Amino acid sequence: MFLSQIPQIKFSEGDNFFLLAGPCAIEGEEMALRIAEKVVQITDSLKIPYVFKGSFKKANRSRVDSFTGIGDEKALKILRKVSETFKVPTITDIHTEQDAEMAAEYVDVLQIPAFLVRQTDLVVAAAKTGKVVNLKKGQFMSPESMKHAVNKVTETGNEKSWVTDRGTMFGYQDLIVDFRGVPTMKQFAPVVLDVTHSLQQPNQSSGVTGGRPALIGTMAKAGIAAGVDGLFIETHFDPKNAKSDGANMLDLSLLEKLLTDLVALRQVVNTF
């Protein structure tokens, strides 16, 4: 199975979906370890292959005074500590070619943000590290067009890439997930549904992105029913006070019930 390409991944031989989950951004060591510990406990219990997610920096912010990070090396060292402490792989997003080489020293999966997925030099730099590359589908791109992003990875000799759908822009302040794209993209790569970012409401007049977290369960269940290979869920123990994207993150206290329901649904889907 493709998950076996990732160091330290657990339960990769099962029929479960895999999970990318964690805070939007690394705010500090204590918060990262606290979130990771809880998610590892849940995913171990439910036998869900798990990759801890955390951005070491946030470069695509609306406002110049938005939180962008605690320092690149400091945040990357925290991601490494999460991996070493809980024996789980980690993923972070990158924004420049220089980021690719730097982040690859600390994490197992490099993520290309949706806004940047057509940046050839960035995608190729990530691929050349030999790490798994998670390609987030641009909000402006069709499912079919993501094949070209995957090809940019494979043409470097790296066969390890996923495609993550995070919705398509609908007007100025909403995103729509077209689940017809799931089987299309599965023809050329494993497919992940970014549940929480799909529920963002960008372009608010305040410059702070909104969201609809009450629909996280609905979106996640729809993704499992549509046959996605993995789910991406940002979660925090205090979303209202999170320093980035708190408006669309799942409260950590709700994660266990949601994942339990999704595992049960996946078992039903697997019978078809």
XYZ file of N, CA and C in Angstrom:
816
model
N 0.845 -1.198 0.000
C 0.000 0.000 0.000
C 0.882 1.250 0.000
N 0.385 2.329 -0.599
C 1.194 3.544 -0.736
C 1.621 4.121 0.600
N 0.868 3.855 1.673
C 1.216 4.426 2.974
C 2.520 3.857 3.521
N 2.891 2.685 3.077
C 4.114 2.062 3.576
C 5.353 2.849 3.150
N 5.190 3.812 2.245
C 6.303 4.664 1.829
C 6.699 5.659 2.919
N 5.863 5.813 3.932
C 6.086 6.834 4.959
C 6.719 6.212 6.197
N 7.832 6.735 6.665
C 8.462 6.214 7.880
C 7.511 6.304 9.082
N 7.524 5.275 9.906
C 6.805 5.233 11.183
C 5.279 5.169 11.062
N 4.729 5.077 9.866
C 3.281 5.018 9.737
C 2.773 3.703 10.328
N 1.688 3.773 11.066
C 1.098 2.579 11.684
C -0.151 2.161 10.912
N -0.489 0.880 11.010
C -1.747 0.337 10.482
C -1.876 0.534 8.971
N -0.757 0.555 8.269
C -0.803 0.850 6.834
C -1.358 -0.290 5.996
N -1.447 -1.467 6.563
C -1.930 -2.610 5.788
C -3.435 -2.826 5.930
N -4.107 -1.994 6.699
C -5.542 -2.167 6.894
C -6.358 -1.523 5.791
N -7.686 -1.547 5.964
C -8.602 -0.974 4.980
C -9.171 0.360 5.438
N -8.576 0.942 6.470
C -9.088 2.199 6.996
C -8.611 3.368 6.133
N -9.248 4.501 6.272
C -8.719 5.739 5.706
C -7.519 6.171 6.542
N -6.681 7.028 5.985
C -5.601 7.592 6.783
C -5.939 9.038 7.126
N -5.263 9.556 8.135
C -5.607 10.863 8.681
C -4.401 11.773 8.759
N -4.548 12.979 8.228
C -3.597 14.070 8.442
C -4.289 15.034 9.379
N -3.762 15.227 10.571
C -4.469 16.070 11.543
C -3.501 16.728 12.506
N -3.902 17.912 12.944
C -3.110 18.690 13.883
C -3.527 20.138 13.796
N -2.804 21.020 14.428
C -3.166 22.437 14.398
C -2.835 23.060 13.052
N -3.453 24.185 12.757
C -3.108 24.901 11.536
C -1.630 25.261 11.565
N -1.189 25.889 12.634
C 0.199 26.342 12.740
C 0.798 25.906 14.066
N 2.102 25.703 14.063
C 2.818 25.407 15.306
C 2.943 26.700 16.099
N 2.264 26.746 17.232
C 2.272 27.937 18.088
C 3.280 27.818 19.218
N 3.711 26.590 19.484
C 4.647 26.349 20.565
C 4.762 24.854 20.810
N 5.737 24.465 21.611
C 5.984 23.038 21.838
C 4.872 22.390 22.653
N 4.454 23.037 23.723
C 3.455 22.429 24.612
C 2.167 22.145 23.874
N 1.689 23.097 23.085
C 0.427 22.903 22.384
C 0.535 21.801 21.330
N 1.663 21.733 20.633
C 1.842 20.716 19.611
C 1.867 19.315 20.225
N 2.600 19.158 21.314
C 2.675 17.854 21.972
C 1.327 17.461 22.567
N 0.610 18.436 23.108
C -0.711 18.159 23.699
C -1.681 17.657 22.642
N -1.705 18.302 21.490
C -2.613 17.886 20.417
C -2.189 16.531 19.865
N -0.900 16.371 19.617
C -0.409 15.106 19.066
C -0.721 13.936 19.986
N -0.501 14.118 21.276
C -0.751 13.031 22.230
C -2.195 12.555 22.157
N -3.134 13.496 22.093
C -4.550 13.136 22.052
C -4.908 12.435 20.743
N -4.420 12.971 19.624
C -4.770 12.371 18.339
C -4.133 10.984 18.200
N -2.919 10.825 18.662
C -2.272 9.510 18.616
C -3.056 8.502 19.447
N -3.501 8.915 20.611
C -4.302 8.030 21.463
C -5.557 7.551 20.728
N -6.238 8.468 20.075
C -7.481 8.130 19.368
C -7.196 7.245 18.157
N -6.228 7.641 17.348
C -5.967 6.887 16.120
C -5.383 5.504 16.406
N -4.596 5.372 17.453
C -4.112 4.044 17.833
C -5.275 3.152 18.222
N -6.215 3.700 18.968
C -7.377 2.930 19.406
C -8.237 2.470 18.231
N -8.362 3.341 17.227
C -9.222 3.045 16.076
C -8.451 2.458 14.898
N -7.137 2.265 15.071
C -6.277 1.703 14.016
C -6.337 2.528 12.723
N -6.216 3.825 12.900
C -6.195 4.746 11.773
C -4.751 5.150 11.498
N -4.235 4.948 10.299
C -2.897 5.451 9.973
C -2.879 6.973 10.137
N -1.883 7.486 10.852
C -1.920 8.889 11.243
C -0.617 9.612 10.932
N -0.758 10.831 10.396
C 0.361 11.742 10.157
C 0.033 13.056 10.853
N 0.923 13.506 11.737
C 0.702 14.770 12.449
C 0.963 15.934 11.510
N 0.007 16.881 11.488
C 0.122 18.048 10.618
C 0.327 19.317 11.425
N 1.248 20.157 10.965
C 1.427 21.471 11.568
C 2.257 22.336 10.645
N 1.806 23.544 10.351
C 2.566 24.456 9.499
C 3.690 25.087 10.299
N 4.917 25.029 9.778
C 6.027 25.662 10.500
C 6.023 27.175 10.287
N 5.346 27.619 9.228
C 5.105 29.047 9.049
C 3.891 29.225 8.147
N 3.266 30.385 8.238
C 2.107 30.714 7.413
C 2.479 31.905 6.544
N 2.598 31.645 5.248
C 3.031 32.711 4.343
C 1.877 33.343 3.579
N 0.767 32.620 3.436
C -0.352 33.126 2.624
C -1.465 33.682 3.525
N -1.175 34.808 4.138
C -2.131 35.468 5.017
C -2.722 36.698 4.332
N -3.950 37.048 4.683
C -4.606 38.214 4.082
C -4.004 39.527 4.582
N -3.733 39.588 5.897
C -3.289 40.839 6.503
C -1.827 40.761 6.900
N -1.162 41.890 6.808
C 0.255 41.925 7.131
C 0.520 41.671 8.608
N -0.489 41.913 9.469
C -0.302 41.700 10.900
C -0.779 40.325 11.360
N -1.116 39.434 10.419
C -1.546 38.088 10.789
C -0.374 37.271 11.329
N -0.677 36.294 12.183
C 0.336 35.399 12.737
C 0.966 34.580 11.613
N 2.273 34.567 11.545
C 2.965 33.793 10.510
C 3.858 32.695 11.066
N 4.102 32.697 12.381
C 4.903 31.621 12.934
C 5.776 32.068 14.096
N 6.444 31.081 14.701
C 7.285 31.344 15.863
C 8.768 31.317 15.499
N 9.046 31.177 14.210
C 10.423 31.034 13.738
C 10.576 29.692 13.052
N 11.152 29.700 11.867
C 11.190 28.493 11.040
C 11.865 27.310 11.732
N 13.092 27.506 12.161
C 13.830 26.390 12.754
C 13.196 25.932 14.064
N 12.713 26.870 14.841
C 12.081 26.521 16.112
C 10.857 25.640 15.880
N 10.029 26.010 14.916
C 8.819 25.243 14.637
C 9.154 23.881 14.037
N 10.134 23.839 13.156
C 10.523 22.559 12.551
C 11.102 21.603 13.587
N 11.823 22.130 14.564
C 12.348 21.281 15.634
C 11.219 20.716 16.485
N 10.151 21.478 16.647
C 8.990 20.983 17.389
C 8.331 19.848 16.616
N 8.218 19.994 15.296
C 7.663 18.911 14.481
C 8.512 17.650 14.622
N 9.825 17.808 14.634
C 10.696 16.650 14.822
C 10.477 16.029 16.207
N 10.306 16.865 17.223
C 10.083 16.327 18.568
C 8.770 15.565 18.658
N 7.719 16.069 17.990
C 6.453 15.336 17.947
C 6.676 13.946 17.361
N 7.404 13.893 16.250
C 7.661 12.618 15.591
C 8.437 11.671 16.484
N 9.474 12.183 17.133
C 10.318 11.340 17.985
C 9.585 10.911 19.253
N 8.745 11.782 19.790
C 8.046 11.485 21.043
C 6.958 10.442 20.857
N 6.200 10.563 19.771
C 5.032 9.703 19.582
C 5.209 8.675 18.470
N 6.383 8.651 17.867
C 6.670 7.678 16.803
C 5.643 7.745 15.686
N 5.397 8.965 15.207
C 4.472 9.168 14.092
C 5.152 10.045 13.039
N 4.767 9.897 11.775
C 5.295 10.794 10.742
C 4.658 12.173 10.843
N 5.276 13.140 10.188
C 4.774 14.508 10.234
C 4.724 15.109 8.838
N 3.877 16.124 8.694
C 3.723 16.833 7.432
C 3.678 18.334 7.711
N 4.283 19.113 6.820
C 4.193 20.567 6.907
C 4.150 21.133 5.502
N 3.603 22.333 5.352
C 3.525 22.954 4.038
C 4.728 23.863 3.812
N 5.089 23.989 2.539
C 6.231 24.810 2.152
C 5.773 25.850 1.135
N 6.551 26.925 1.024
C 6.144 28.025 0.149
C 7.221 28.447 -0.838
N 8.454 28.027 -0.625
C 9.549 28.376 -1.520
C 10.420 27.157 -1.771
N 11.239 27.230 -2.816
C 12.159 26.138 -3.110
C 13.128 25.918 -1.942
N 13.546 26.983 -1.290
C 14.459 26.873 -0.148
C 13.778 26.150 1.018
N 12.478 26.385 1.177
C 11.716 25.698 2.228
C 11.773 24.188 2.050
N 11.728 23.730 0.799
C 11.665 22.294 0.532
C 12.860 21.566 1.140
N 14.044 22.043 0.831
C 15.257 21.396 1.340
C 15.340 21.504 2.857
N 14.973 22.673 3.402
C 15.053 22.866 4.847
C 14.061 21.974 5.582
N 12.801 21.988 5.167
C 11.760 21.233 5.862
C 11.965 19.729 5.736
N 12.539 19.289 4.609
C 12.756 17.860 4.389
C 13.696 17.249 5.419
N 14.492 18.086 6.082
C 15.382 17.594 7.126
C 14.629 17.244 8.403
N 13.384 17.683 8.504
C 12.644 17.540 9.763
C 11.355 16.725 9.647
N 10.721 16.697 8.473
C 9.406 16.057 8.346
C 9.429 14.974 7.282
N 8.342 14.203 7.224
C 8.253 13.066 6.312
C 7.466 13.356 5.051
N 6.559 14.327 5.105
C 5.721 14.673 3.953
C 5.764 16.181 3.760
N 5.973 16.613 2.519
C 5.960 18.037 2.183
C 4.649 18.362 1.479
N 4.004 19.412 1.926
C 2.715 19.794 1.362
C 2.846 21.066 0.535
N 2.275 21.038 -0.665
C 2.245 22.218 -1.525
C 0.891 22.893 -1.349
N 0.856 24.137 -0.878
C -0.425 24.818 -0.683
C -1.202 24.966 -1.993
N -2.526 25.036 -1.855
C -3.391 25.107 -3.033
C -3.063 26.301 -3.923
N -2.783 27.448 -3.319
C -2.477 28.637 -4.108
C -1.195 28.486 -4.922
N -0.323 27.541 -4.537
C 1.002 27.429 -5.141
C 1.206 26.164 -5.960
N 0.170 25.372 -6.143
C 0.355 24.044 -6.733
C 0.731 24.097 -8.222
N 0.558 25.238 -8.872
C 0.982 25.355 -10.261
C 2.416 25.901 -10.388
N 3.046 26.182 -9.255
C 4.416 26.706 -9.276
C 5.388 25.552 -9.535
N 5.783 25.410 -10.773
C 6.580 24.250 -11.186
C 7.857 24.096 -10.373
N 8.616 25.170 -10.199
C 9.893 25.065 -9.485
C 9.692 24.594 -8.048
N 8.609 25.043 -7.411
C 8.325 24.638 -6.040
C 7.985 23.156 -5.969
N 7.094 22.707 -6.850
C 6.688 21.298 -6.862
C 7.886 20.406 -7.152
N 8.702 20.779 -8.119
C 9.870 19.975 -8.474
C 10.877 19.945 -7.323
N 11.069 21.072 -6.650
C 12.003 21.111 -5.512
C 11.529 20.170 -4.409
N 10.234 20.157 -4.146
C 9.702 19.234 -3.136
C 9.915 17.783 -3.558
N 9.632 17.500 -4.812
C 9.768 16.130 -5.316
C 11.208 15.644 -5.239
N 12.154 16.534 -5.524
C 13.563 16.136 -5.546
C 14.125 15.804 -4.170
N 13.420 16.161 -3.109
C 13.870 15.775 -1.771
C 13.664 14.286 -1.527
N 12.818 13.649 -2.347
C 12.510 12.243 -2.151
C 11.401 11.993 -1.155
N 10.880 13.059 -0.555
C 9.785 12.917 0.399
C 8.465 12.702 -0.338
N 7.457 12.196 0.381
C 6.105 12.184 -0.158
C 5.671 13.637 -0.340
N 4.998 13.933 -1.448
C 4.540 15.288 -1.736
C 3.012 15.297 -1.762
N 2.423 16.094 -0.895
C 0.974 16.248 -0.850
C 0.606 17.500 -1.635
N -0.067 17.322 -2.755
C -0.418 18.407 -3.659
C -1.853 18.837 -3.401
N -2.032 20.011 -2.844
C -3.388 20.489 -2.591
C -3.966 21.088 -3.874
N -5.142 20.622 -4.241
C -5.772 21.090 -5.479
C -6.108 22.570 -5.363
N -5.666 23.341 -6.340
C -5.979 24.755 -6.335
C -7.475 24.999 -6.351
N -7.918 26.021 -5.621
C -9.339 26.360 -5.576
C -9.862 26.768 -6.949
N -8.961 26.998 -7.874
C -9.267 27.476 -9.222
C -9.011 26.403 -10.273
N -8.717 25.169 -9.829
C -8.319 24.109 -10.760
C -9.341 22.986 -10.817
N -9.422 22.364 -11.979
C -10.297 21.207 -12.146
C -9.601 19.961 -11.613
N -10.372 18.924 -11.262
C -9.740 17.668 -10.852
C -8.814 17.109 -11.932
N -9.241 17.191 -13.187
C -8.437 16.656 -14.286
C -7.075 17.337 -14.387
N -7.038 18.640 -14.128
C -5.793 19.383 -14.290
C -4.743 19.025 -13.246
N -5.161 18.393 -12.153
C -4.190 18.021 -11.128
C -3.257 16.902 -11.585
N -3.620 16.245 -12.672
C -2.728 15.214 -13.209
C -1.384 15.823 -13.585
N -1.397 17.073 -14.053
C -0.156 17.709 -14.471
C 0.743 18.006 -13.268
N 0.137 18.338 -12.139
C 0.925 18.545 -10.923
C 1.562 17.234 -10.475
N 0.792 16.158 -10.541
C 1.333 14.839 -10.192
C 2.478 14.479 -11.127
N 2.315 14.776 -12.413
C 3.372 14.461 -13.380
C 4.670 15.206 -13.074
N 4.546 16.421 -12.557
C 5.753 17.182 -12.209
C 6.554 16.451 -11.124
N 5.855 15.762 -10.247
C 6.525 14.984 -9.202
C 7.145 13.725 -9.797
N 6.353 12.966 -10.541
C 6.836 11.684 -11.058
C 7.978 11.853 -12.054
N 7.986 12.960 -12.785
C 9.045 13.155 -13.781
C 10.406 13.419 -13.146
N 10.448 13.673 -11.844
C 11.732 13.781 -11.140
C 12.236 12.414 -10.700
N 11.387 11.388 -10.886
C 11.720 10.059 -10.402
C 11.096 9.735 -9.065
N 10.324 10.665 -8.519
C 9.641 10.471 -7.237
C 8.209 10.007 -7.525
N 7.872 8.804 -7.100
C 6.547 8.238 -7.358
C 5.595 8.443 -6.180
N 6.015 9.259 -5.219
C 5.246 9.375 -3.976
C 4.518 10.717 -3.907
N 3.270 10.741 -4.348
C 2.483 11.966 -4.243
C 1.023 11.641 -3.989
N 0.355 12.575 -3.325
C -1.090 12.512 -3.102
C -1.700 13.792 -3.629
N -3.005 13.756 -3.871
C -3.749 14.967 -4.217
C -4.775 15.213 -3.118
N -4.841 16.440 -2.621
C -5.801 16.795 -1.579
C -6.764 17.846 -2.112
N -8.051 17.513 -2.089
C -9.089 18.459 -2.509
C -9.493 19.311 -1.323
N -9.506 20.636 -1.505
C -9.915 21.543 -0.435
C -11.011 22.493 -0.917
N -11.744 22.015 -1.945
C -12.868 22.793 -2.436
C -12.497 23.716 -3.582
N -13.512 24.205 -4.259
C -13.368 25.118 -5.389
C -14.112 26.403 -5.067
N -13.524 27.536 -5.397
C -14.156 28.815 -5.084
C -15.534 28.934 -5.733
N -16.488 29.374 -4.931
C -17.859 29.591 -5.386
C -18.220 31.009 -4.960
N -18.118 31.942 -5.902
C -18.246 33.332 -5.503
C -16.975 33.769 -4.789
N -17.103 34.752 -3.913
C -15.936 35.287 -3.230
C -15.699 34.695 -1.843
N -16.729 34.153 -1.204
C -16.593 33.791 0.207
C -17.061 32.382 0.548
N -17.086 31.515 -0.434
C -17.461 30.130 -0.157
C -16.649 29.186 -1.028
N -16.564 27.941 -0.561
C -15.913 26.870 -1.302
C -16.897 25.719 -1.443
N -16.858 25.062 -2.576
C -17.723 23.917 -2.833
C -16.853 22.720 -3.180
N -17.129 21.569 -2.574
C -16.436 20.340 -2.930
C -17.295 19.577 -3.929
N -16.735 19.328 -5.086
C -17.415 18.539 -6.120
C -16.892 17.109 -6.017
N -17.697 16.243 -5.432
C -17.227 14.881 -5.170
C -17.090 14.045 -6.442
N -17.545 14.569 -7.581
C -17.289 13.875 -8.841
C -15.802 13.832 -9.143
N -15.038 14.740 -8.524
C -13.602 14.778 -8.768
C -12.820 13.680 -8.073
N -13.419 13.046 -7.065
C -12.685 12.017 -6.315
C -12.280 10.850 -7.219
N -13.219 10.188 -7.922
C -12.780 9.088 -8.792
C -11.875 9.539 -9.925
N -12.057 10.779 -10.387
C -11.177 11.299 -11.441
C -9.744 11.365 -10.953
N -9.531 11.967 -9.782
C -8.170 12.131 -9.276
C -7.567 10.825 -8.790
N -8.406 9.880 -8.367
C -7.888 8.588 -7.915
C -7.288 7.784 -9.063
N -7.535 8.208 -10.281
C -6.931 7.521 -11.415
C -5.422 7.752 -11.484
N -4.949 8.858 -10.873
C -3.522 9.126 -10.963
C -2.827 9.364 -9.628
N -3.560 9.352 -8.511
C -2.909 9.510 -7.200
C -3.912 9.186 -6.092
N -3.433 8.795 -4.904
C -4.325 8.698 -3.755
C -4.948 10.070 -3.487
N -6.186 10.066 -3.019
C -6.921 11.318 -2.831
C -7.285 11.522 -1.368
N -7.023 12.736 -0.901
C -7.343 13.166 0.458
C -8.393 14.263 0.367
N -9.321 14.299 1.310
C -10.250 15.421 1.414
C -9.842 16.287 2.591
N -9.565 17.548 2.310
C -9.285 18.519 3.361
C -10.626 19.027 3.889
N -11.076 18.419 4.955
C -12.409 18.680 5.482
C -12.544 20.114 5.997
N -11.594 20.542 6.801
C -11.759 21.821 7.485
C -11.534 23.018 6.569
N -10.545 22.946 5.670
C -10.347 24.071 4.762
C -11.468 24.181 3.730
N -12.123 23.067 3.446
C -13.258 23.113 2.525
C -14.414 23.922 3.099
N -14.385 24.114 4.398
C -15.453 24.855 5.076
C -15.033 26.267 5.456
N -13.907 26.706 4.920
C -13.494 28.088 5.139
C -14.438 29.061 4.423
N -14.463 30.280 4.923
C -15.141 31.383 4.243
C -14.127 32.520 4.117
N -13.357 32.496 3.032
C -12.275 33.469 2.864
C -12.787 34.838 2.429
N -11.851 35.752 2.292
C -12.135 37.088 1.747
C -13.123 37.895 2.584
N -13.094 37.698 3.889
C -13.931 38.514 4.758
C -13.389 39.948 4.794
N -14.263 40.914 4.998
C -13.841 42.314 5.015
C -12.856 42.605 6.143
N -12.905 41.793 7.195
C -11.988 41.976 8.318
C -10.567 41.531 7.998
N -10.425 40.738 6.919
C -9.121 40.168 6.599
C -8.823 38.901 7.365
N -9.784 38.435 8.168
C -9.646 37.191 8.931
C -10.627 36.174 8.358
N -10.117 35.041 7.932
C -10.947 34.024 7.291
C -11.981 33.456 8.252
N -13.208 33.305 7.753
C -14.271 32.691 8.537
C -14.367 31.202 8.249
N -15.394 30.561 8.803
C -15.566 29.133 8.581
C -16.880 28.624 9.120
N -17.179 27.362 8.786
C -18.427 26.730 9.221
C -18.113 25.382 9.861
N -17.497 25.378 11.036
C -17.064 24.113 11.654
C -18.204 23.176 12.022
N -19.430 23.689 12.130
C -20.564 22.825 12.447
C -20.803 21.778 11.361
N -20.253 22.013 10.172
C -20.457 21.088 9.051
C -19.288 20.123 8.846
N -18.324 20.113 9.769
C -17.169 19.231 9.622
C -17.587 17.766 9.531
N -18.490 17.356 10.399
C -18.951 15.967 10.381
C -19.622 15.609 9.068
N -20.455 16.499 8.569
C -21.150 16.258 7.301
C -20.160 16.114 6.160
N -19.197 17.019 6.100
C -18.212 16.995 5.018
C -17.350 15.742 5.087
N -16.913 15.379 6.288
C -16.061 14.200 6.435
C -16.795 12.925 6.036
N -18.041 12.805 6.457
C -18.825 11.617 6.097
C -19.049 11.534 4.595
N -19.290 12.661 3.971
C -19.468 12.678 2.520
C -18.188 12.220 1.824
N -17.043 12.643 2.342
C -15.780 12.232 1.755
C -15.549 10.735 1.854
N -15.824 10.169 3.018
C -15.672 8.723 3.187
C -16.622 7.979 2.253
N -17.860 8.448 2.153
C -18.836 7.804 1.272
C -18.408 7.879 -0.188
N -17.709 8.970 -0.553
C -17.267 9.151 -1.935
C -16.013 8.334 -2.256
N -15.382 7.762 -1.232
C -14.250 6.875 -1.468
C -12.874 7.496 -1.368
N -12.737 8.610 -0.636
C -11.391 9.186 -0.491
C -10.495 8.232 0.279
N -9.212 8.342 0.039
C -8.239 7.494 0.733
C -7.885 8.033 2.109
N -7.934 9.357 2.246
C -7.542 9.972 3.503
C -8.333 11.226 3.788
N -8.253 11.674 5.031
C -8.896 12.907 5.461
C -7.857 13.829 6.089
N -8.050 15.116 5.888
C -7.210 16.155 6.457
C -8.114 16.986 7.366
N -7.772 17.048 8.656
C -8.607 17.771 9.615
C -7.702 18.587 10.530
N -7.883 19.898 10.527
C -7.153 20.719 11.484
C -7.948 20.783 12.788
N -7.235 20.599 13.894
C -7.892 20.515 15.193
C -7.046 21.213 16.258
N -7.736 21.707 17.278
C -7.082 22.494 18.328
C -7.937 22.371 19.577
N -7.286 22.387 20.752
C -8.041 22.290 22.003
C -8.743 23.600 22.366
N -8.398 24.683 21.678
C -9.024 25.989 21.934
C -9.114 26.769 20.621
N -9.970 26.329 19.697
C -10.013 26.950 18.370
C -10.252 28.460 18.399
N -11.072 28.931 19.323
C -11.388 30.361 19.349
C -10.167 31.219 19.601
N -9.168 30.655 20.272
C -7.961 31.413 20.574
C -6.742 30.926 19.795
N -6.980 30.071 18.799
C -5.879 29.624 17.950
C -5.340 30.819 17.160
N -4.066 30.791 16.857
C -3.447 31.932 16.194
C -3.626 31.936 14.683
N -4.154 30.842 14.139
C -4.363 30.773 12.686
C -5.523 29.843 12.378
N -6.460 30.310 11.566
C -7.580 29.502 11.050
C -8.452 28.878 12.134
N -8.585 29.531 13.242
C -9.414 28.992 14.312
C -10.875 28.854 13.927
N -11.345 29.681 13.002
C -12.768 29.695 12.649
C -13.243 28.430 11.961
N -12.336 27.643 11.396
C -12.774 26.422 10.718
C -12.139 25.158 11.290
N -11.440 25.265 12.417
C -10.842 24.075 13.021
C -11.846 23.321 13.889
N -11.617 22.016 14.018
C -12.438 21.166 14.872
C -11.919 21.231 16.302
N -12.831 21.408 17.246
C -12.441 21.337 18.649
C -11.932 19.927 18.940
N -10.760 19.832 19.537
C -10.123 18.543 19.782
C -11.009 17.594 20.582
N -11.841 18.149 21.441
C -12.723 17.312 22.266
C -13.775 16.568 21.436
N -13.989 16.988 20.202
C -14.996 16.364 19.338
C -14.398 15.342 18.375
N -13.078 15.233 18.359
C -12.428 14.406 17.348
C -12.699 12.915 17.524
N -12.673 12.410 18.753
C -12.826 10.969 18.952
C -14.176 10.469 18.461
N -15.237 11.162 18.802
C -16.574 10.743 18.356
C -16.665 10.790 16.829
N -16.127 11.840 16.229
C -16.180 11.949 14.781
C -15.421 10.803 14.118
N -14.207 10.532 14.556
C -13.418 9.472 13.935
C -14.041 8.099 14.162
N -14.636 7.886 15.321
C -15.321 6.613 15.583
C -16.450 6.402 14.576
N -17.219 7.446 14.328
C -18.312 7.361 13.354
C -17.774 7.133 11.938
N -16.671 7.798 11.617
C -16.115 7.679 10.273
C -15.537 6.287 10.022
N -14.938 5.687 11.042
C -14.424 4.320 10.905
C -15.575 3.357 10.642
N -16.679 3.532 11.364
C -17.839 2.678 11.154
C -18.388 2.863 9.736
N -18.440 4.095 9.271
C -18.917 4.359 7.925
C -17.986 3.755 6.887
N -16.704 3.867 7.107
C -15.723 3.299 6.183
C -15.920 1.785 6.058
N -16.207 1.131 7.159
C -16.428 -0.325 7.116
C -17.616 -0.667 6.227
N -18.654 0.141 6.278
C -19.817 -0.076 5.412
C -19.453 0.166 3.950
N -18.749 1.275 3.699
C -18.354 1.621 2.336
C -17.493 0.505 1.725
N -16.638 -0.105 2.544
C -15.749 -1.144 2.058
C -16.477 -2.404 1.618
N -17.741 -2.553 1.995
C -18.501 -3.734 1.606
C -19.051 -3.625 0.190
N -19.004 -2.449 -0.391
C -19.551 -2.258 -1.745
C -18.488 -2.485 -2.804
